[in-house]
Amino acid sequence: PSTETGSCLCKAVNYTLNGVRLTRVICACDNCQRMSGSVFSSIRHYKDATLTLDSGADVIKKYEDSNTKSGNTTERWFCGNC
């Protein structure tokens, strides 16, 4: 297992992730492009992962994206400040 820490751009949200890193994928679908503001999104997959919010739980926002090619709804979580 590995431990990784990170934050949003404005540093209001800080997190710790513990888990076994499996793969990293690059997605260039329309939704990931809109979400990231780039031509792709980088996505990591983990096994037996635990995500802990160290700060910023009060500014986290969720968007339910149901306009997907698969028809499945995807939850997109982000900092409401930045």
JSON list of C-alpha atoms in Angstrom, two decimals:
[
{"chain": "A", "resi": 1, "resn": "PRO", "atom": "CA", "xyz": [0.00, 0.00, 0.00]},
{"chain": "A", "resi": 2, "resn": "SER", "atom": "CA", "xyz": [1.06, 3.58, -0.59]},
{"chain": "A", "resi": 3, "resn": "THR", "atom": "CA", "xyz": [0.15, 6.82, 1.15]},
{"chain": "A", "resi": 4, "resn": "GLU", "atom": "CA", "xyz": [-0.34, 9.97, -0.87]},
{"chain": "A", "resi": 5, "resn": "THR", "atom": "CA", "xyz": [-1.33, 13.45, 0.20]},
{"chain": "A", "resi": 6, "resn": "GLY", "atom": "CA", "xyz": [-2.68, 16.30, -1.85]},
{"chain": "A", "resi": 7, "resn": "SER", "atom": "CA", "xyz": [-4.74, 19.44, -1.94]},
{"chain": "A", "resi": 8, "resn": "CYS", "atom": "CA", "xyz": [-6.84, 21.56, -4.23]},
{"chain": "A", "resi": 9, "resn": "LEU", "atom": "CA", "xyz": [-5.35, 24.64, -5.89]},
{"chain": "A", "resi": 10, "resn": "CYS", "atom": "CA", "xyz": [-6.34, 27.08, -3.11]},
{"chain": "A", "resi": 11, "resn": "LYS", "atom": "CA", "xyz": [-5.28, 24.56, -0.41]},
{"chain": "A", "resi": 12, "resn": "ALA", "atom": "CA", "xyz": [-8.65, 24.72, 1.36]},
{"chain": "A", "resi": 13, "resn": "VAL", "atom": "CA", "xyz": [-9.10, 20.96, 0.83]},
{"chain": "A", "resi": 14, "resn": "ASN", "atom": "CA", "xyz": [-6.34, 18.60, 1.98]},
{"chain": "A", "resi": 15, "resn": "TYR", "atom": "CA", "xyz": [-6.54, 14.82, 1.83]},
{"chain": "A", "resi": 16, "resn": "THR", "atom": "CA", "xyz": [-4.64, 11.62, 2.56]},
{"chain": "A", "resi": 17, "resn": "LEU", "atom": "CA", "xyz": [-5.16, 8.53, 0.43]},
{"chain": "A", "resi": 18, "resn": "ASN", "atom": "CA", "xyz": [-4.02, 5.06, 1.51]},
{"chain": "A", "resi": 19, "resn": "GLY", "atom": "CA", "xyz": [-4.31, 2.14, -0.87]},
{"chain": "A", "resi": 20, "resn": "VAL", "atom": "CA", "xyz": [-2.76, -0.13, -3.44]},
{"chain": "A", "resi": 21, "resn": "ARG", "atom": "CA", "xyz": [-2.17, 1.73, -6.69]},
{"chain": "A", "resi": 22, "resn": "LEU", "atom": "CA", "xyz": [-3.45, -0.28, -9.66]},
{"chain": "A", "resi": 23, "resn": "THR", "atom": "CA", "xyz": [-3.51, 1.78, -12.85]},
{"chain": "A", "resi": 24, "resn": "ARG", "atom": "CA", "xyz": [-3.53, 5.28, -14.21]},
{"chain": "A", "resi": 25, "resn": "VAL", "atom": "CA", "xyz": [-5.66, 6.08, -17.22]},
{"chain": "A", "resi": 26, "resn": "ILE", "atom": "CA", "xyz": [-6.05, 9.11, -19.42]},
{"chain": "A", "resi": 27, "resn": "CYS", "atom": "CA", "xyz": [-9.63, 9.89, -20.43]},
{"chain": "A", "resi": 28, "resn": "ALA", "atom": "CA", "xyz": [-10.42, 12.29, -23.26]},
{"chain": "A", "resi": 29, "resn": "CYS", "atom": "CA", "xyz": [-14.21, 11.95, -23.34]},
{"chain": "A", "resi": 30, "resn": "ASP", "atom": "CA", "xyz": [-16.25, 15.14, -23.64]},
{"chain": "A", "resi": 31, "resn": "ASN", "atom": "CA", "xyz": [-17.27, 15.06, -19.96]},
{"chain": "A", "resi": 32, "resn": "CYS", "atom": "CA", "xyz": [-13.72, 14.65, -18.65]},
{"chain": "A", "resi": 33, "resn": "GLN", "atom": "CA", "xyz": [-12.55, 17.46, -20.93]},
{"chain": "A", "resi": 34, "resn": "ARG", "atom": "CA", "xyz": [-15.24, 19.78, -19.57]},
{"chain": "A", "resi": 35, "resn": "MET", "atom": "CA", "xyz": [-14.55, 18.74, -15.97]},
{"chain": "A", "resi": 36, "resn": "SER", "atom": "CA", "xyz": [-10.80, 19.25, -16.21]},
{"chain": "A", "resi": 37, "resn": "GLY", "atom": "CA", "xyz": [-10.71, 22.24, -18.55]},
{"chain": "A", "resi": 38, "resn": "SER", "atom": "CA", "xyz": [-8.12, 20.33, -20.57]},
{"chain": "A", "resi": 39, "resn": "VAL", "atom": "CA", "xyz": [-8.03, 17.87, -23.47]},
{"chain": "A", "resi": 40, "resn": "PHE", "atom": "CA", "xyz": [-7.94, 14.95, -21.00]},
{"chain": "A", "resi": 41, "resn": "SER", "atom": "CA", "xyz": [-8.22, 13.88, -17.35]},
{"chain": "A", "resi": 42, "resn": "SER", "atom": "CA", "xyz": [-5.70, 11.73, -15.51]},
{"chain": "A", "resi": 43, "resn": "ILE", "atom": "CA", "xyz": [-7.46, 9.12, -13.36]},
{"chain": "A", "resi": 44, "resn": "ARG", "atom": "CA", "xyz": [-5.89, 6.67, -10.91]},
{"chain": "A", "resi": 45, "resn": "HIS", "atom": "CA", "xyz": [-7.46, 3.43, -9.78]},
{"chain": "A", "resi": 46, "resn": "TYR", "atom": "CA", "xyz": [-6.75, 1.98, -6.33]},
{"chain": "A", "resi": 47, "resn": "LYS", "atom": "CA", "xyz": [-7.58, -1.24, -4.51]},
{"chain": "A", "resi": 48, "resn": "ASP", "atom": "CA", "xyz": [-8.68, -1.22, -0.87]},
{"chain": "A", "resi": 49, "resn": "ALA", "atom": "CA", "xyz": [-8.31, 2.55, -0.71]},
{"chain": "A", "resi": 50, "resn": "THR", "atom": "CA", "xyz": [-9.20, 4.88, 2.12]},
{"chain": "A", "resi": 51, "resn": "LEU", "atom": "CA", "xyz": [-9.55, 8.61, 1.48]},
{"chain": "A", "resi": 52, "resn": "THR", "atom": "CA", "xyz": [-9.42, 10.92, 4.49]},
{"chain": "A", "resi": 53, "resn": "LEU", "atom": "CA", "xyz": [-10.27, 14.61, 4.26]},
{"chain": "A", "resi": 54, "resn": "ASP", "atom": "CA", "xyz": [-7.75, 16.34, 6.52]},
{"chain": "A", "resi": 55, "resn": "SER", "atom": "CA", "xyz": [-9.37, 19.74, 6.01]},
{"chain": "A", "resi": 56, "resn": "GLY", "atom": "CA", "xyz": [-11.99, 21.44, 3.87]},
{"chain": "A", "resi": 57, "resn": "ALA", "atom": "CA", "xyz": [-14.97, 19.10, 4.21]},
{"chain": "A", "resi": 58, "resn": "ASP", "atom": "CA", "xyz": [-17.16, 22.19, 4.54]},
{"chain": "A", "resi": 59, "resn": "VAL", "atom": "CA", "xyz": [-16.21, 23.49, 1.07]},
{"chain": "A", "resi": 60, "resn": "ILE", "atom": "CA", "xyz": [-16.46, 20.22, -0.88]},
{"chain": "A", "resi": 61, "resn": "LYS", "atom": "CA", "xyz": [-19.15, 20.25, -3.58]},
{"chain": "A", "resi": 62, "resn": "LYS", "atom": "CA", "xyz": [-20.58, 17.37, -5.61]},
{"chain": "A", "resi": 63, "resn": "TYR", "atom": "CA", "xyz": [-21.89, 17.37, -9.15]},
{"chain": "A", "resi": 64, "resn": "GLU", "atom": "CA", "xyz": [-23.80, 14.34, -10.47]},
{"chain": "A", "resi": 65, "resn": "ASP", "atom": "CA", "xyz": [-22.94, 14.01, -14.15]},
{"chain": "A", "resi": 66, "resn": "SER", "atom": "CA", "xyz": [-25.63, 11.96, -15.89]},
{"chain": "A", "resi": 67, "resn": "ASN", "atom": "CA", "xyz": [-24.78, 13.07, -19.43]},
{"chain": "A", "resi": 68, "resn": "THR", "atom": "CA", "xyz": [-22.37, 10.17, -20.02]},
{"chain": "A", "resi": 69, "resn": "LYS", "atom": "CA", "xyz": [-21.90, 7.85, -22.99]},
{"chain": "A", "resi": 70, "resn": "SER", "atom": "CA", "xyz": [-22.53, 4.81, -20.78]},
{"chain": "A", "resi": 71, "resn": "GLY", "atom": "CA", "xyz": [-25.70, 6.32, -19.32]},
{"chain": "A", "resi": 72, "resn": "ASN", "atom": "CA", "xyz": [-24.32, 5.82, -15.81]},
{"chain": "A", "resi": 73, "resn": "THR", "atom": "CA", "xyz": [-24.22, 8.77, -13.44]},
{"chain": "A", "resi": 74, "resn": "THR", "atom": "CA", "xyz": [-20.73, 9.79, -12.31]},
{"chain": "A", "resi": 75, "resn": "GLU", "atom": "CA", "xyz": [-20.11, 11.81, -9.15]},
{"chain": "A", "resi": 76, "resn": "ARG", "atom": "CA", "xyz": [-17.59, 14.61, -9.52]},
{"chain": "A", "resi": 77, "resn": "TRP", "atom": "CA", "xyz": [-16.30, 16.11, -6.26]},
{"chain": "A", "resi": 78, "resn": "PHE", "atom": "CA", "xyz": [-14.46, 19.42, -6.14]},
{"chain": "A", "resi": 79, "resn": "CYS", "atom": "CA", "xyz": [-13.48, 22.39, -3.98]},
{"chain": "A", "resi": 80, "resn": "GLY", "atom": "CA", "xyz": [-16.23, 25.01, -3.99]},
{"chain": "A", "resi": 81, "resn": "ASN", "atom": "CA", "xyz": [-13.69, 27.80, -3.41]},
{"chain": "A", "resi": 82, "resn": "CYS", "atom": "CA", "xyz": [-11.29, 27.34, -6.30]}
]
